[in-house]
XYZ file of C-alpha atoms in Angstrom:
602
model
C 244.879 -141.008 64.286
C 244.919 -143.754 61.316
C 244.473 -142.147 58.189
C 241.871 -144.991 56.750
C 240.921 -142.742 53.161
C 242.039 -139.602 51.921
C 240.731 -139.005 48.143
C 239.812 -136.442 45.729
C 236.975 -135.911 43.810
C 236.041 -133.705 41.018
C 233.310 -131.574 40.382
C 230.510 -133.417 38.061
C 229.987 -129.968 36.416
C 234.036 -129.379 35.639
C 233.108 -132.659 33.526
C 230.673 -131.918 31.960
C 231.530 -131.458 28.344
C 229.496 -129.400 25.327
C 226.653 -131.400 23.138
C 226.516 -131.179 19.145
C 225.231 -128.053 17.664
C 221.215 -128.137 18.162
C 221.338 -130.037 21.004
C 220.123 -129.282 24.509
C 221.944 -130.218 27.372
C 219.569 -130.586 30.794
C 221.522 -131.174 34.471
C 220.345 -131.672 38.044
C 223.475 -131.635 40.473
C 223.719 -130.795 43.963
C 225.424 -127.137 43.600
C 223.747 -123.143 44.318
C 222.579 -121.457 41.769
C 225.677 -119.227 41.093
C 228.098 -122.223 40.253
C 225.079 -123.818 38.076
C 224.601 -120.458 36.429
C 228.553 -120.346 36.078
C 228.584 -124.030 34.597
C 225.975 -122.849 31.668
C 228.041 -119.524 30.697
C 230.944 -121.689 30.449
C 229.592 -124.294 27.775
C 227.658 -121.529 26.463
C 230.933 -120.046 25.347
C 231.651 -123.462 24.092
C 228.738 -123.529 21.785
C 226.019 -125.603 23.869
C 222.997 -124.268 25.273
C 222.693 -126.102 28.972
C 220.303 -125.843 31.719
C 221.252 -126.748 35.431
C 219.150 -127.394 37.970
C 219.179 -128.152 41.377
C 219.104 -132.335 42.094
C 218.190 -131.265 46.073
C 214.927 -130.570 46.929
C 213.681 -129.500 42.998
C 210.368 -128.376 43.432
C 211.091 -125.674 45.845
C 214.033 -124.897 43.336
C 211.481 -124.203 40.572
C 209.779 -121.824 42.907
C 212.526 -120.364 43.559
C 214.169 -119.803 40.224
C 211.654 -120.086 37.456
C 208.242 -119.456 39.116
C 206.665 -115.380 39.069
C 206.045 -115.470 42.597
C 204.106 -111.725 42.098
C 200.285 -112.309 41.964
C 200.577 -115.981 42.808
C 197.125 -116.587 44.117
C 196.832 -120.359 44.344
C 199.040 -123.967 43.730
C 197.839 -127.558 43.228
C 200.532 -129.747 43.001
C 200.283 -133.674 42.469
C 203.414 -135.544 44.031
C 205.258 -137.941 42.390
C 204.651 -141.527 43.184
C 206.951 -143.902 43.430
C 207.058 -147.453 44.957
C 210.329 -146.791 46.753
C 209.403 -143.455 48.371
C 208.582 -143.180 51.482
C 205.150 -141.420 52.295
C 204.886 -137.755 52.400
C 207.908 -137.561 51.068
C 207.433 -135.781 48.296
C 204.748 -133.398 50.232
C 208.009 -132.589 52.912
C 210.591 -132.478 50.021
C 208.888 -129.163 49.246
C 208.858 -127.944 52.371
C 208.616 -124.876 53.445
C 206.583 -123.289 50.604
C 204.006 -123.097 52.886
C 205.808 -120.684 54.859
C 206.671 -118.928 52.373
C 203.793 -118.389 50.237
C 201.488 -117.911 53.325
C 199.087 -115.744 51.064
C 198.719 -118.235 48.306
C 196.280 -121.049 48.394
C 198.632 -123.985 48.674
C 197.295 -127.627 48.089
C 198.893 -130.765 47.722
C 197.346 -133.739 45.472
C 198.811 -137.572 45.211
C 199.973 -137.785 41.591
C 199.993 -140.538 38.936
C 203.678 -140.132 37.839
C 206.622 -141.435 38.661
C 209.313 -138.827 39.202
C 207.656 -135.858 38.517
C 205.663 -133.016 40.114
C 202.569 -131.809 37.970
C 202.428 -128.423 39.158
C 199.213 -125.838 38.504
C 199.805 -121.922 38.902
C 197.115 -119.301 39.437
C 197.947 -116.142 38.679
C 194.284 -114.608 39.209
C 192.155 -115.765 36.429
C 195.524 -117.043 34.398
C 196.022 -120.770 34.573
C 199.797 -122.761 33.821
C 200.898 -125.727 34.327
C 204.420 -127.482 34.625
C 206.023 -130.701 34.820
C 208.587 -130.561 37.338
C 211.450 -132.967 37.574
C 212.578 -134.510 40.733
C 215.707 -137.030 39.621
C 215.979 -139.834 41.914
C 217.296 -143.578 41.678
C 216.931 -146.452 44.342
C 219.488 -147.407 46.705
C 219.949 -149.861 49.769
C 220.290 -147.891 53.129
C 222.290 -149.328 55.790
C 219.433 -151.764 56.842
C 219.853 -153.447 53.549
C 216.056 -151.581 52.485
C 215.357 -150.268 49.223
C 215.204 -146.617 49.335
C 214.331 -143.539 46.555
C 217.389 -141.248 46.820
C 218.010 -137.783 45.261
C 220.680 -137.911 42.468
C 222.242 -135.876 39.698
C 220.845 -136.805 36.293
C 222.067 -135.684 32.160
C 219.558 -135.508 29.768
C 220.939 -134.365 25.852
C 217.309 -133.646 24.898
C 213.674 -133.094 25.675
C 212.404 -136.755 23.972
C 215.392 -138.574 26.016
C 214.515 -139.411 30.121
C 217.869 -139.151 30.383
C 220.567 -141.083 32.689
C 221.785 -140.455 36.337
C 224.859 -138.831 36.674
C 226.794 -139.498 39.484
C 228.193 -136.224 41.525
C 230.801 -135.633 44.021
C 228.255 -135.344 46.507
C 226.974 -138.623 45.903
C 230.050 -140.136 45.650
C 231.760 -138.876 48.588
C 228.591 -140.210 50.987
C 229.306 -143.357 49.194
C 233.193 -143.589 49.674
C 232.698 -143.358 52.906
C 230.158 -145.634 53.904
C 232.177 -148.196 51.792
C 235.179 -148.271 54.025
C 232.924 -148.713 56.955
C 231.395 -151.735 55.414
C 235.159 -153.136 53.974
C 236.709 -151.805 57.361
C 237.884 -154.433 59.809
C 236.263 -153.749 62.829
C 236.460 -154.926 66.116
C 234.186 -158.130 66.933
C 232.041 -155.942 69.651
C 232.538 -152.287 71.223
C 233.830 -149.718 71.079
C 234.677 -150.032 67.315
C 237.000 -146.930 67.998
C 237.347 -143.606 70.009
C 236.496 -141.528 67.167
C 235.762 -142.009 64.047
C 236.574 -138.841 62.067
C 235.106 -138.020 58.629
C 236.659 -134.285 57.698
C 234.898 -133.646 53.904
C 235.699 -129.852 52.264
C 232.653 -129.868 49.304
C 230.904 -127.059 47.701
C 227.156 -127.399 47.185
C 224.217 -125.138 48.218
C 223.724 -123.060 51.686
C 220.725 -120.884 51.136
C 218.843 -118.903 53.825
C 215.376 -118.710 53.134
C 213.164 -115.799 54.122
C 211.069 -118.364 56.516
C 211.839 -118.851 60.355
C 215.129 -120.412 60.860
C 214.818 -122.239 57.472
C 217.722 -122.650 54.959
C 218.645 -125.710 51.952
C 222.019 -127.019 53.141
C 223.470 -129.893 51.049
C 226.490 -129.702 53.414
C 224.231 -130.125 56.490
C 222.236 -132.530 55.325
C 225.853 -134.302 54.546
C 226.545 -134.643 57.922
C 223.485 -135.679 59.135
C 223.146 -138.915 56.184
C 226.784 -140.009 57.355
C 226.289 -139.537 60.772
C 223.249 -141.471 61.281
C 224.217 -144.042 58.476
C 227.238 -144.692 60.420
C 225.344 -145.366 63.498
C 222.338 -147.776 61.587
C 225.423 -149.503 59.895
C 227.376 -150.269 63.532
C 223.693 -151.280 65.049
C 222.862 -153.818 62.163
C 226.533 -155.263 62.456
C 225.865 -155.879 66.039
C 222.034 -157.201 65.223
C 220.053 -154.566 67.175
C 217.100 -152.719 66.039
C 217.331 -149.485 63.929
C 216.697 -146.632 66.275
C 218.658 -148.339 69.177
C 220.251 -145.928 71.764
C 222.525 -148.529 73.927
C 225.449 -148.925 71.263
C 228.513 -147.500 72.351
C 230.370 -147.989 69.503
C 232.896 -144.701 69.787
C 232.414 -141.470 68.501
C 231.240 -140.236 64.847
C 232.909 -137.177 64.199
C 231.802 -135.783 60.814
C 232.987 -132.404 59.775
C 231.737 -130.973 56.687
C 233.091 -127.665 55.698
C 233.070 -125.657 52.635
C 235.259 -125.476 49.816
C 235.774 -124.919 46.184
C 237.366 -127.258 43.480
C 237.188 -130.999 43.993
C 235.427 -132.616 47.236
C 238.182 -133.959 49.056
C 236.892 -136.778 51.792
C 239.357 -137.556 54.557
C 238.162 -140.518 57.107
C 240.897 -141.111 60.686
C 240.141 -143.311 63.417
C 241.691 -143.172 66.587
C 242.036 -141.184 70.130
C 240.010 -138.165 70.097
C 241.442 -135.080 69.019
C 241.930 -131.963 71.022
C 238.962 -130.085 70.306
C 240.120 -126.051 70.084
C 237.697 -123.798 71.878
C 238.163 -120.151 72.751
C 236.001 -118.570 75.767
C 232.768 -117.337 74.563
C 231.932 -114.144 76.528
C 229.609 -114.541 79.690
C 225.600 -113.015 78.519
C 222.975 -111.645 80.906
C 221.351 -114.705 81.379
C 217.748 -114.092 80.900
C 219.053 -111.972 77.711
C 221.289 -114.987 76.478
C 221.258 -114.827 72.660
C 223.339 -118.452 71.553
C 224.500 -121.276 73.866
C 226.742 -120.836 77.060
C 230.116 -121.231 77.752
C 230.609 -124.112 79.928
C 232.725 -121.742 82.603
C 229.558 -119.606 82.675
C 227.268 -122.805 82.897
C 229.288 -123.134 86.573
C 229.515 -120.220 87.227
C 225.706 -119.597 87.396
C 225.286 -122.978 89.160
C 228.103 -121.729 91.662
C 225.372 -118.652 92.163
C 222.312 -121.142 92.920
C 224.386 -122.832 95.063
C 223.099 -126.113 96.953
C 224.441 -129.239 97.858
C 226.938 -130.509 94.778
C 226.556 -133.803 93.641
C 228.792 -133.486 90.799
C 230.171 -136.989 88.422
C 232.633 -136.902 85.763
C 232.122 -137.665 82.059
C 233.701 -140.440 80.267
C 236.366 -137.916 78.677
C 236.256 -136.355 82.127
C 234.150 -133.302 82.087
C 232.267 -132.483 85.244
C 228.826 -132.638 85.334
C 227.563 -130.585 87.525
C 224.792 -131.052 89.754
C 222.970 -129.531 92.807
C 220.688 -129.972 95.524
C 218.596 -127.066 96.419
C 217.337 -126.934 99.819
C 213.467 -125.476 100.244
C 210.351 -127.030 100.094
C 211.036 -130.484 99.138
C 208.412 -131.330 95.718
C 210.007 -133.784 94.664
C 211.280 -131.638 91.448
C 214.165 -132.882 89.430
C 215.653 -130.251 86.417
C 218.097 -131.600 83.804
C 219.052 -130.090 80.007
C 221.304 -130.751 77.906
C 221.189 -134.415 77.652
C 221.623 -134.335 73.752
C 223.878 -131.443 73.618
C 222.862 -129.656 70.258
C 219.416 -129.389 71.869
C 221.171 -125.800 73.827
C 218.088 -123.451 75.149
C 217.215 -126.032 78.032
C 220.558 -125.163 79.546
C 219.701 -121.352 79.985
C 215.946 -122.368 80.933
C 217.046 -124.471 83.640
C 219.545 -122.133 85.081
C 216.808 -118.965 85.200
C 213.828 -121.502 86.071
C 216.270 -122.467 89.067
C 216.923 -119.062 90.277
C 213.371 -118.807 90.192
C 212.137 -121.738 92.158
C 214.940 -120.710 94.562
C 213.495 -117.268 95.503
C 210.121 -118.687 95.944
C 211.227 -121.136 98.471
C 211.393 -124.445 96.382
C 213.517 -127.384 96.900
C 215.117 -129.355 93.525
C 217.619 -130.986 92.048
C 219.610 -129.489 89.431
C 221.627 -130.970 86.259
C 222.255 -128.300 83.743
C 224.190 -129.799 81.283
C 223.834 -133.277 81.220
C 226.457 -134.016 78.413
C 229.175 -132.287 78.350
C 231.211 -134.491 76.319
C 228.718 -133.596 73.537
C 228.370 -130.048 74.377
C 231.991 -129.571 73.586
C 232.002 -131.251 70.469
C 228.944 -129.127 69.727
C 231.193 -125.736 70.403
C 233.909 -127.063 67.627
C 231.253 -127.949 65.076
C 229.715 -124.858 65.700
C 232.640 -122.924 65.198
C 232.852 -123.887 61.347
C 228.725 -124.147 60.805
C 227.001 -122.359 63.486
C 223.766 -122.621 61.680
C 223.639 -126.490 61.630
C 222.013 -129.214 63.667
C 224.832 -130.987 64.059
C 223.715 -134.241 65.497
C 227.131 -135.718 66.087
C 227.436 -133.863 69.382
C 223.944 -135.598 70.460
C 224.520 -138.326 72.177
C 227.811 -138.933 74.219
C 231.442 -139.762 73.428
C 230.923 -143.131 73.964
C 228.061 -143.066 70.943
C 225.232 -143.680 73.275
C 222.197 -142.136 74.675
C 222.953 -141.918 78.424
C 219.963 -142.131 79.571
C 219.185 -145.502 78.057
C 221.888 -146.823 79.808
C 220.749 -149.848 82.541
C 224.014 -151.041 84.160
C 226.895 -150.052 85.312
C 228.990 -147.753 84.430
C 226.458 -145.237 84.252
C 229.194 -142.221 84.115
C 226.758 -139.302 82.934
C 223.268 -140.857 83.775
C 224.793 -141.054 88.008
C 224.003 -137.775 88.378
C 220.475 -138.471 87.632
C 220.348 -141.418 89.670
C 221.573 -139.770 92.347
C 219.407 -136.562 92.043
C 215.600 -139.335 92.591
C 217.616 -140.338 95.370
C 217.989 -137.170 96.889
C 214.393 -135.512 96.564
C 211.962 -138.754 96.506
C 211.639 -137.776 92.655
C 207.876 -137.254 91.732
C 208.454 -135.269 88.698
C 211.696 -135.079 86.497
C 211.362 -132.289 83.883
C 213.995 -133.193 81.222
C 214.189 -129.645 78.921
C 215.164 -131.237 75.390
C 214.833 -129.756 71.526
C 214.971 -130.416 68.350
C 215.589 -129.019 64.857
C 214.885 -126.034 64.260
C 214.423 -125.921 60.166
C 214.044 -128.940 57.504
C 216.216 -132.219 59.030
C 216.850 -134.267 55.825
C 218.934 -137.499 54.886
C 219.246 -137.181 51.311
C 221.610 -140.221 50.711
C 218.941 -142.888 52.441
C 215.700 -141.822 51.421
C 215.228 -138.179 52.096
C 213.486 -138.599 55.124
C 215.161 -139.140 58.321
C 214.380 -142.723 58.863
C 212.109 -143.512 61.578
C 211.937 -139.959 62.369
C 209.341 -138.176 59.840
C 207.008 -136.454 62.583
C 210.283 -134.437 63.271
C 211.815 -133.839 59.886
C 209.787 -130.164 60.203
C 209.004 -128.035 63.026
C 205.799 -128.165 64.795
C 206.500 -125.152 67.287
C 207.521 -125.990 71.223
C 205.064 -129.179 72.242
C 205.304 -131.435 75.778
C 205.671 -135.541 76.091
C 204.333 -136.410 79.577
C 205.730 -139.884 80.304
C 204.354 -141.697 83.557
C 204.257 -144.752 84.982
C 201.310 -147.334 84.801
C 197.976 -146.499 86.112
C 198.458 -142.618 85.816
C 197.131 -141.441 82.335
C 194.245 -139.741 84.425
C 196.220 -137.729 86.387
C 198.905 -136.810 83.700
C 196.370 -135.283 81.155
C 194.779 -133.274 83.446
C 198.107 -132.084 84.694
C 199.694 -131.544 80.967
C 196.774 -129.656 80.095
C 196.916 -127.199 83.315
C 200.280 -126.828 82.247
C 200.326 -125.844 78.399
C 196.967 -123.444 79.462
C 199.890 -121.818 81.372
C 202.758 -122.115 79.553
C 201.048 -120.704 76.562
C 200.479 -117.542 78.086
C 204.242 -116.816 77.391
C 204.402 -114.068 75.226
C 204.848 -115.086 71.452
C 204.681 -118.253 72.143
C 200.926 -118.719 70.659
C 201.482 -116.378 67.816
C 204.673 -118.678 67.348
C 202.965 -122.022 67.460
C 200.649 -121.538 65.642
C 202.020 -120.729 62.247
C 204.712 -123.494 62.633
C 201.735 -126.037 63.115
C 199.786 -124.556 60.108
C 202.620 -125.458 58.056
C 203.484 -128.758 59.240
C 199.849 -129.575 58.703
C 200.284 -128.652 54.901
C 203.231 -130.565 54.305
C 202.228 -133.206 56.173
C 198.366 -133.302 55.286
C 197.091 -133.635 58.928
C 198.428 -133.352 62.815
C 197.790 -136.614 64.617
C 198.459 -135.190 67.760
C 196.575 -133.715 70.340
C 196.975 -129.791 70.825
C 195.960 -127.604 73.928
C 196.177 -124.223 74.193
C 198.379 -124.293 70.983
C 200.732 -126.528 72.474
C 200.874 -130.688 71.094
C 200.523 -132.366 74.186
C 201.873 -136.277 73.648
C 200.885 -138.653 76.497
C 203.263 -141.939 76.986
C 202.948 -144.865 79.431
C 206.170 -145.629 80.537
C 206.911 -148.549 82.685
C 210.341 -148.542 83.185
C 211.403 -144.711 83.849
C 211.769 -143.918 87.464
C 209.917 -141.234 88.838
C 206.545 -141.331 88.443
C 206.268 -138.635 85.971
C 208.582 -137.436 83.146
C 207.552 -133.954 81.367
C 210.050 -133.613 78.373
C 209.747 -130.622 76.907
C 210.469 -129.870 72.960
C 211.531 -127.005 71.226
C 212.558 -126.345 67.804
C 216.159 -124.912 68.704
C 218.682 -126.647 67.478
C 220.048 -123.764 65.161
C 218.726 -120.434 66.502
C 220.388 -117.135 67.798
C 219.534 -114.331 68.968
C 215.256 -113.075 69.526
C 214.449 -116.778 68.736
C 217.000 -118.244 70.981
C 215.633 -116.219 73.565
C 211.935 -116.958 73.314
C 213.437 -120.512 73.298
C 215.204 -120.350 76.747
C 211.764 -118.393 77.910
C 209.403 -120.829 77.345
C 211.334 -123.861 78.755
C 211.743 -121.359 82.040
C 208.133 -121.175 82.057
C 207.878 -124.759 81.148
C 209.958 -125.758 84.444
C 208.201 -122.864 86.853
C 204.503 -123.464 85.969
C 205.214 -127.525 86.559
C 206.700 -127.237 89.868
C 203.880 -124.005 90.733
C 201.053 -127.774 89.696
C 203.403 -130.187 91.225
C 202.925 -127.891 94.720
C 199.433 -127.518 93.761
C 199.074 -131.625 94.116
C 198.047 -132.139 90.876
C 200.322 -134.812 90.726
C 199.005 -136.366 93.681
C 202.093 -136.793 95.358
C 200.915 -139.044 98.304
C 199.543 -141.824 96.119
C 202.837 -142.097 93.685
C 205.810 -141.033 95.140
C 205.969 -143.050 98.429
C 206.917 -146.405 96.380
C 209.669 -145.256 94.692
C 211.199 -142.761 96.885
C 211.884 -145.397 99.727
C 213.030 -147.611 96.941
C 215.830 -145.086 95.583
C 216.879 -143.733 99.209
C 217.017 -147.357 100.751
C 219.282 -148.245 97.252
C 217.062 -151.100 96.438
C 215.493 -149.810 93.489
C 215.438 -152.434 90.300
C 214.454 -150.154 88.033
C 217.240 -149.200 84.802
C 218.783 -146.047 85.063
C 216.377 -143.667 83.782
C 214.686 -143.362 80.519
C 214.367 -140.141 78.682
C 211.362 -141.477 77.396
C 211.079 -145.334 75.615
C 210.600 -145.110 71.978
C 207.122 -145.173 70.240
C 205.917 -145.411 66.825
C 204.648 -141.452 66.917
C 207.320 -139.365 68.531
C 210.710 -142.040 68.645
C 213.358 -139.544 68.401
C 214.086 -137.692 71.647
């Protein structure tokens, strides 16, 4: 690979030097507590008093650090407001404190300043109250839109508002997004093969006691370059933010931990050999963290059925089956964005299910296995982040946006409506498990806020025109049984409580605990699409196996209505099933689900 930057930066709190006698010395950078705590010993001994804080996510900071958590009965706090911000952020930048203060009386008030909470503490009948700082400057994103952006900050008294200070985390985001913008790219795509960004930083990795919730700078690092990359290559090439069709190669960051200066190291050029040692075969129905691919066949090997099988476009197989038994017209895929991992298992044990009682279906496990490689490496170094690199496929796209040839991945789909007349395609997907954050371009993940925070497993029903009858009566059969999983209620529940705080309302529609979002859907293919959502993008172990439950129960109780006809078979199917088996079919190659203001991620 080309070596296009390899730098060094160092540490803003190595540089940060001691005040004159009587001064105070106030920081916010992007480090843990023990190196900030380090920092003020250090120019304590030098003769200043300092105070460091934490530049990411503040608020939750102070209640983590300074507050007396012990006979906490109630919280007001009023959010800043700024111009620039983009709404609720402030509300989600405190996220999860209503997880975990469920006992306390948490409430959340639009305030007058700028860049400060005003926070108001009940202990009982004892009343304080705080100003809380959160630094921030603006910056242009990508798009070329303003945006309010966390950012270290150096204030040398109480009377001064102080000055931002620039970090290493800032500035390592920003040396690398500048040689993307001064890089000499091709005029259209691919821009490259890969695009490798290997960064070794310290900064803050902090477990919280709250579902699968932690404060990652170095996560969060990944996640701003990765997308920015992608936003930066779509408005080069004038389409829309949130576009899926760009294959413009693959973004590769890697951000690993380290101590002493940030060093930033940006390649382009053939993939490189991704190292991956065999992961033990699990008890499926036990499985505890994502398969191995060689179990992934092995299990389909064990279903058996008529293989349909297409190669990636780094030449993977993925694997596909026909099923013979009573023909439904079922289709079961997973894995389509690869860091999305229970679906897999769920498939796999809702197939050997549907097999015993007689069903016929086709089968795609593992959609992407480009992705779900590159999803084993990352893993390897960080297996507790999302890692969205490893979403989409090598070629940078989403393949199931894809609507002409070569449709490499998405053929397997294509080919499984073919084979079984498809009525009903349930596409098992997920999504983050804990806080998803872009710190460098706003703080919220553009486009994307309704899934910055977990709302618990929920269903998007997609259909074709003229069907919204007959999908919400299905999707409500269906979460009345899927709920009945056990702990999935109980589950549900208390992650939509707390999205509701942080959020200030849920504008969705909820059965059974379950959000239930119905889409029309012109251009996917089968009449009906149920894509199923569950926060699993980090989880092991208990969680990761209620995960892989529920989206077995997900796939069983659909097919159990789809037999039942209360999809109505004989007055949708019939069009499109002699379209796909005669080959004369117009339609694009299959839509996860188009885009929509409310839910556009998946």
């Amino acid at each position: 690979m080309d070596i296009l930057l390899d730098i060094q930066l160092p540490k803003a709190v190595d540089n940060l030097r001691p005040v004159r006698p009587g001064q105070s010395l106030e920081v916010w950078v992007f480090e843990d507590e023990s190196t900030r705590r380090s920092a003020e010993a250090s120019l304590a001994a030098a003769g200043s008093m300092a105070r460091l804080r934490s530049a990411y996510k503040p608020l939750l900071h102070f209640f983590l650090e300074e507050v007396e958590l012990t006979g906490l009965s109630a919280v007001t706090i009023r959010t800043p407001s700024h111009r620039s911000a983009a709404i609720g952020r402030f509300e989600l930048e405190a996220y999860p404190l209503a997880g975990l203060l469920p006992a306390v009386a948490l409430r959340f008030e639009p305030g007058a300043e700028e860049l400060h909470y005003h926070v108001i503490l009940e202990h009982g009948t004892r009343h304080t109250e705080h100003r809380v700082f959160a630094p921030n400057r603006e910056r242009r994103n990508p798009f070329g839109d303003t945006v309010l952006v966390p950012c270290g900050w150096l204030q040398t008294s109480p009377a001064d508002a102080g000055i931002p200070l620039e970090t290493e985390y800032e500035a390592a985001f920003a040396a690398v997004m500048d040689l993307v913008a001064q890089q000499n790219w091709p005029d259209s795509p691919p821009y490259f093969d890969t695009l490798s960004i290997d960064i070794e930083t310290g900064g803050i990795e902090h477990r919280l006691l709250y579902g699968d919730e932690c404060i990652s700078t170095r996560e969060a690092l990944h996640e701003d370059l990765y997308f920015s990359v992608l936003e930066f290559f779509q408005h080069r090439a004038g389409l829309p933010p949130g576009d899926r069709t760009l294959r413009l190669g693959q973004v590769l960051p890697n951000i690993r931990q380290g101590s002493g200066p940030t060093r930033v190291c940006v390649a382009a050029g053939n993939t490189p050999k991704l190292i991956q040692l065999p992961d033990a075969d699990q008890v499926l129905d036990e499985a505890v963290r994502p398969l191995d691919p060689r179990q992934i066949a092995r299990e389909l090997d064990a279903i058996g059925g008529d293989r349909f099988d297409v190669a990636s476009h780094q030449g993977r197989p993925v694997l596909a089956a026909q099923v013979a038994g009573k023909p439904i017209g079922l289709v079961i895929s997973a894995g389509q964005h690869a860091n999305e991992t229970s679906g897999v298992v769920g498939a796999l044990r809702a197939a050997r299910t549907l097999q015993q009682r007689g069903f016929g279906f086709a089968l795609i496990p593992q959609e992407n296995p480009d992705g779900h490689a590159l999803h084993r490496a990352l893993r390897a170094t960080n297996p507790r982040h999302m890692h969205h690199a490893a979403r989409f496929t090598a070629l940078g796209d989403d393949l199931a946006f894809r609507t002409h040839e070569p449709f490499i991945e998405l053929e397997a789909r294509r080919d499984a409506y073919r084979r079984v007349g498809a009525v009903l395609h349930v596409n098992l997907h997920g999504y983050p498990a804990h806080e998803w954050t872009r710190p460098h371009t706003g703080y919220v993940p553009r486009g994307s806020q309704q899934w910055a925070i977990p709302k618990g497993f929920f269903f998007i029903l997609n259909h074709i025109p003229g069907l919204q009858a007959v999908a919400e009566t299905f999707v409500r059969a269906l979460a009345a049984r899927v709920s009945c999983t056990l702990g999935l209620r109980a589950f549900n529940e208390a992650q939509l409580s707390v999205f509701k705080v942080h959020t200030g309302s849920l504008d969705f529609p909820v059965h059974d605990s379950i959000v239930c979002i119905i889409k029309e859907s012109p251009e996917q293919i089968p009449p009906f699409m149920l894509v199923t959502e569950y926060p699993d993008e980090t989880i092991y172990g208990d969680a990761f196996r209620l995960a892989h439950t529920v989206q077995m129960a997900a796939v069983v109780e659909a097919a159990a209505l789809l037999d039942e006809g209360l999809l109505d078979r004989s007055a949708t199917s019939v069009g499109v099933a002699t379209e796909w088996r005669s080959g004369t079919s117009s339609r694009p190659g299959g839509v996860a689900h188009s885009p929509a203001v409310s839910v556009p991620r998946s």
